[in-house]
PDB file of C-alpha atoms in Angstrom:
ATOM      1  CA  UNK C 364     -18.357 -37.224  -2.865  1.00  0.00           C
ATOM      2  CA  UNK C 365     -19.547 -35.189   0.204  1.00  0.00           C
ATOM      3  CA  UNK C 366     -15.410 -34.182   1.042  1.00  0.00           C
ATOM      4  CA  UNK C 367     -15.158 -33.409  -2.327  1.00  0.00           C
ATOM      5  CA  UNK C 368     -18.378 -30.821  -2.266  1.00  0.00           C
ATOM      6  CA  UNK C 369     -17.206 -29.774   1.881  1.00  0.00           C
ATOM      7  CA  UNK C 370     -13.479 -29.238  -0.316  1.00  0.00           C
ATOM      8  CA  UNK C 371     -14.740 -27.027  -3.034  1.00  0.00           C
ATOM      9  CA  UNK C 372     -16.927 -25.174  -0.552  1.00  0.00           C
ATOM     10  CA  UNK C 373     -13.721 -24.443   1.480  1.00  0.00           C
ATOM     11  CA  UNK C 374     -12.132 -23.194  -1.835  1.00  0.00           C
ATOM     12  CA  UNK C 375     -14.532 -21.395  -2.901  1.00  0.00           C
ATOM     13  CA  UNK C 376     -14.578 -18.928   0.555  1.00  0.00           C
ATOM     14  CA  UNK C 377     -11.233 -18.945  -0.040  1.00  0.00           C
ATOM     15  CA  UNK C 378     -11.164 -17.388  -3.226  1.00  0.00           C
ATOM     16  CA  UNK C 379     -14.309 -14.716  -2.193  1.00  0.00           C
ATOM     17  CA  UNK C 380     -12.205 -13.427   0.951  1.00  0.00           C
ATOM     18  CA  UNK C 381      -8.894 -13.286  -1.504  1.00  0.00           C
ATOM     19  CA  UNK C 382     -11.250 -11.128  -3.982  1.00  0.00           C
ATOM     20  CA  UNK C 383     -12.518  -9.345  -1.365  1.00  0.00           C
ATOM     21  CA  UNK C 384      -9.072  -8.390  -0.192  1.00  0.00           C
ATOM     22  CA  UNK C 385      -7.833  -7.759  -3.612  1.00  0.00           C
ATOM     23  CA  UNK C 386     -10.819  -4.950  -3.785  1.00  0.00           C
ATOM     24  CA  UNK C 387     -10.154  -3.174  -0.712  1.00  0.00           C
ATOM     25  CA  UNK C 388      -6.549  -3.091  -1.565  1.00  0.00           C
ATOM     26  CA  UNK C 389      -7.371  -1.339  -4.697  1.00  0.00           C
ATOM     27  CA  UNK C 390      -9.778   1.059  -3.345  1.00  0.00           C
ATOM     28  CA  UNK C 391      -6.817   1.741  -1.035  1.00  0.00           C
ATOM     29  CA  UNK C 392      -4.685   2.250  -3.843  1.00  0.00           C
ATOM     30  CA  UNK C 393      -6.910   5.033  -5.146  1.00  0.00           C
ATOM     31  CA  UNK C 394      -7.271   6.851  -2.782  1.00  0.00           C
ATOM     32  CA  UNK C 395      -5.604  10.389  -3.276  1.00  0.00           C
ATOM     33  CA  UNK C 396      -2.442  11.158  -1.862  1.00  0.00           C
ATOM     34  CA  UNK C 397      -2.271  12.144   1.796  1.00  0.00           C
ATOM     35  CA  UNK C 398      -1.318  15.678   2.492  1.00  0.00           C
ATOM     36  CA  UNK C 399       2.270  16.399   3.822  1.00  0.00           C
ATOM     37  CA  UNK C 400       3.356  16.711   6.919  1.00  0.00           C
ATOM     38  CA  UNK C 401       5.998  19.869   6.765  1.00  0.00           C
ATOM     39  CA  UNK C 402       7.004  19.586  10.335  1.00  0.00           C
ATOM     40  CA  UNK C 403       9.066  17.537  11.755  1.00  0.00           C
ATOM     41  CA  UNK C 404       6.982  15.192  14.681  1.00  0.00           C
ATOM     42  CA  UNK C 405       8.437  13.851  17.950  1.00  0.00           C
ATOM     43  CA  UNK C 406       8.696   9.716  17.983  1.00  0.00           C
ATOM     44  CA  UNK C 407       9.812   9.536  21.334  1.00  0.00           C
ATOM     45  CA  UNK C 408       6.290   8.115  22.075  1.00  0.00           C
ATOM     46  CA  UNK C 409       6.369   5.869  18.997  1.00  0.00           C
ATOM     47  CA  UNK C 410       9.957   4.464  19.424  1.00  0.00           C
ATOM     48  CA  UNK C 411       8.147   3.018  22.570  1.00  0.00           C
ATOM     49  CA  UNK C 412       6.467   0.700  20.494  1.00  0.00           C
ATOM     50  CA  UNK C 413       6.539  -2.623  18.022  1.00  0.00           C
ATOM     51  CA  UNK C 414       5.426  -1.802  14.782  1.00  0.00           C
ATOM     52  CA  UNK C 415       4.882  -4.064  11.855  1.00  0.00           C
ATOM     53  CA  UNK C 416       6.131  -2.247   9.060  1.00  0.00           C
ATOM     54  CA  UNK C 417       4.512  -3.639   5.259  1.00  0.00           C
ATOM     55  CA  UNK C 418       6.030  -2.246   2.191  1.00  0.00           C
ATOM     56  CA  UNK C 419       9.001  -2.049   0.620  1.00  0.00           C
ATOM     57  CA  UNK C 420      10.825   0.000   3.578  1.00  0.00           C
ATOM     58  CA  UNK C 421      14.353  -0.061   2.172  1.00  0.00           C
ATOM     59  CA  UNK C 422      13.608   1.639  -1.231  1.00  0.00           C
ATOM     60  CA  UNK C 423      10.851   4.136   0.313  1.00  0.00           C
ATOM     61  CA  UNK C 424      11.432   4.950   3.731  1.00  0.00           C
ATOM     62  CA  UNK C 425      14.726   3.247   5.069  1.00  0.00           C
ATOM     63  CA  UNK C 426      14.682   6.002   8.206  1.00  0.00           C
ATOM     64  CA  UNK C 427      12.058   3.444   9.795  1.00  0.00           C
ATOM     65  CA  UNK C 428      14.386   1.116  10.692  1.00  0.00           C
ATOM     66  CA  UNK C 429      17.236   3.593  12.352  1.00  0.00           C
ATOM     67  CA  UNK C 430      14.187   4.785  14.342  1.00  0.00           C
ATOM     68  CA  UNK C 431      12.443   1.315  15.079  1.00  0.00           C
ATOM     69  CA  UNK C 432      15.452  -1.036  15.155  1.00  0.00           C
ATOM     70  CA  UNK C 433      13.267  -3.493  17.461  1.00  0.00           C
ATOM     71  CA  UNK C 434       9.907  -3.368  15.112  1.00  0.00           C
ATOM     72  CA  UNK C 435       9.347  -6.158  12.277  1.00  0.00           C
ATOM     73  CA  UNK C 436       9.429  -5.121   8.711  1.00  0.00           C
ATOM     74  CA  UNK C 437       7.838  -7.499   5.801  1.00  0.00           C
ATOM     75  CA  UNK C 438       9.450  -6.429   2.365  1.00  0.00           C
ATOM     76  CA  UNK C 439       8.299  -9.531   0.673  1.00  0.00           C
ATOM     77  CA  UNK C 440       5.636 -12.080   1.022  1.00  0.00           C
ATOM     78  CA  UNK C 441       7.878 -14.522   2.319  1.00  0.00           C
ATOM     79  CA  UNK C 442       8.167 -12.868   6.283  1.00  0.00           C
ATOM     80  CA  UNK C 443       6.825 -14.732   8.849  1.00  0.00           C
ATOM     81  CA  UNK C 444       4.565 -12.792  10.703  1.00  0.00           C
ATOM     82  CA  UNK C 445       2.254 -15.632  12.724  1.00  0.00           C
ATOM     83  CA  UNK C 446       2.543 -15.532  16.801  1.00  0.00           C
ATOM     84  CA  UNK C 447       3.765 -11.793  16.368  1.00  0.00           C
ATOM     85  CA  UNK C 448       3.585  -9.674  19.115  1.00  0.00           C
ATOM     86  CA  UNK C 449       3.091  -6.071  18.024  1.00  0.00           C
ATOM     87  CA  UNK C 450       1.258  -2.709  18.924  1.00  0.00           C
ATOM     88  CA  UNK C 451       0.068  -1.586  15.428  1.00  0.00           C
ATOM     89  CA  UNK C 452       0.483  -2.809  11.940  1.00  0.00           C
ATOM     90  CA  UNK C 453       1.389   0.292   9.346  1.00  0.00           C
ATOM     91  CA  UNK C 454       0.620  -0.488   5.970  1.00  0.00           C
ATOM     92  CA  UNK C 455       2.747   2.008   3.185  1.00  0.00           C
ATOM     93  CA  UNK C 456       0.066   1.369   0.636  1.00  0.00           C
ATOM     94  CA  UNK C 457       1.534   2.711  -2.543  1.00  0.00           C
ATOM     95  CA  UNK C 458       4.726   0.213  -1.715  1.00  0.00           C
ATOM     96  CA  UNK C 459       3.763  -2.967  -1.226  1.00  0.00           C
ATOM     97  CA  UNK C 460       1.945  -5.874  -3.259  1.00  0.00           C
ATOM     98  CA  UNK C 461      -1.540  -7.431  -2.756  1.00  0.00           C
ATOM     99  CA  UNK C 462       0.375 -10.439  -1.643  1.00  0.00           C
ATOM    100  CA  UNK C 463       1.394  -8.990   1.228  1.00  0.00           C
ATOM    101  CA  UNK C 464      -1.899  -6.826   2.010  1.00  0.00           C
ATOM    102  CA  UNK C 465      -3.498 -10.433   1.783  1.00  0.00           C
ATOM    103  CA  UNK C 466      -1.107 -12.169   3.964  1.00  0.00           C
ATOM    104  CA  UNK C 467      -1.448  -9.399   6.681  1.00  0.00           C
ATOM    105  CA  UNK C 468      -5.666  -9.284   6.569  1.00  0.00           C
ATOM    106  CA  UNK C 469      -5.711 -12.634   6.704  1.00  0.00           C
ATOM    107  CA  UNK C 470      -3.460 -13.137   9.868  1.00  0.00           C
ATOM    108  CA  UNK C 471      -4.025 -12.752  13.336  1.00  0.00           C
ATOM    109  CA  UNK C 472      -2.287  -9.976  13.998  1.00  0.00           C
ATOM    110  CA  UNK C 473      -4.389  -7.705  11.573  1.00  0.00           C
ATOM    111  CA  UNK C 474      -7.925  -9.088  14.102  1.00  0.00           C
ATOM    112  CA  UNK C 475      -5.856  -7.793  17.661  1.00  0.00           C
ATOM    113  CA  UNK C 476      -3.918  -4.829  16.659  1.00  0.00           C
ATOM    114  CA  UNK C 477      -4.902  -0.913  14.720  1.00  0.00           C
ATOM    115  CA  UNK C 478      -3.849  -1.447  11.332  1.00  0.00           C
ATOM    116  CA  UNK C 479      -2.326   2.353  10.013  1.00  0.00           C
ATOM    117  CA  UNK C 480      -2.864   2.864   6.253  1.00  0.00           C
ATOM    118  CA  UNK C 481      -0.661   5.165   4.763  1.00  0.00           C
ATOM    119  CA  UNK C 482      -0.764   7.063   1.366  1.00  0.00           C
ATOM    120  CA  UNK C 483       2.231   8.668   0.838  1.00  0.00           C
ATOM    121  CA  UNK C 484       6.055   8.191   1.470  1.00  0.00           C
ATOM    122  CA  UNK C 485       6.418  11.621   3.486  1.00  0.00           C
ATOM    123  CA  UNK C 486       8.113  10.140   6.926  1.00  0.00           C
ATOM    124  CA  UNK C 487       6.447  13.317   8.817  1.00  0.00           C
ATOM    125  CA  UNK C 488       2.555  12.009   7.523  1.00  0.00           C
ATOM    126  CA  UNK C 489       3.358   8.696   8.564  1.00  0.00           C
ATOM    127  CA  UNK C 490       4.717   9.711  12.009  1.00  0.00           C
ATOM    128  CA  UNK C 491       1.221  11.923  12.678  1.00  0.00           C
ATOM    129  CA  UNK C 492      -0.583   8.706  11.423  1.00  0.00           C
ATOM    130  CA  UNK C 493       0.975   6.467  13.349  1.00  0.00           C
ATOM    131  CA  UNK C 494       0.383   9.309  16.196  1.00  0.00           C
ATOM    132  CA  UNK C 495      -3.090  10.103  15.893  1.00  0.00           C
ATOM    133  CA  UNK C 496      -4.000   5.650  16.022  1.00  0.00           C
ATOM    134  CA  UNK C 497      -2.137   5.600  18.897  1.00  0.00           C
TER     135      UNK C 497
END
């Protein structure tokens, strides 16, 4: 009776941080628009780096991965991204599902690296973002 109660407990935390998540990525969602970037910015400092890409990269912004061949990119829920080693996590928030907001929030990587949330498909915004974190 007691692992059943200790079970339902777990299950029930569960749930709260999955709502929780589910909030924030919807708060996320409405936020307005970043403004764009009209210049072009120099990645020479970036392409230094691992990035975890999350969104749907080929369909939004397939230059990423000419620029960051040796970054990670999760396009689906089903990339494993435990015991990754990277320097920042950016997030393309208007291209990607809860599932995958979840999954990264709830690993380990989102607790030791900046997470980079990004409103807008504009390549030049996302370069400054990434930029200005690091």
């Amino acid at each position: 009776m007691a692992k059943t109660i200790d079970l339902q407990k777990d299950e029930i935390l569960a749930l709260k941080k999955q709502m929780e998540s589910k909030e924030e990525y919807i708060r996320l969602l409405q936020n307005k628009e970043e403004d764009e970037v009209k210049d072009a910015v120099d990645v020479t400092v970036l392409q230094a780096k691992r990035f975890l890409f999350v969104g749907y990269i080929n369909e939004v912004l397939p230059e990423l991965r000419r620029r960051f061949p040796n970054s990670i990119f999760m396009d689906n829920e089903s990339v494993s991204i435990s015991n990754i080693k990277v320097d920042a996590v950016v997030m393309i928030i208007k291209y990607m599902s809860h599932g995958m907001y979840y999954k990264v929030c709830s690993s380990k990587v989102s607790k030791e690296v900046p997470i980079i949330h990004c409103n807008t498909k504009n390549i030049n915004t996302v370069y400054s973002k990434m930029l200005e974190i690091l």
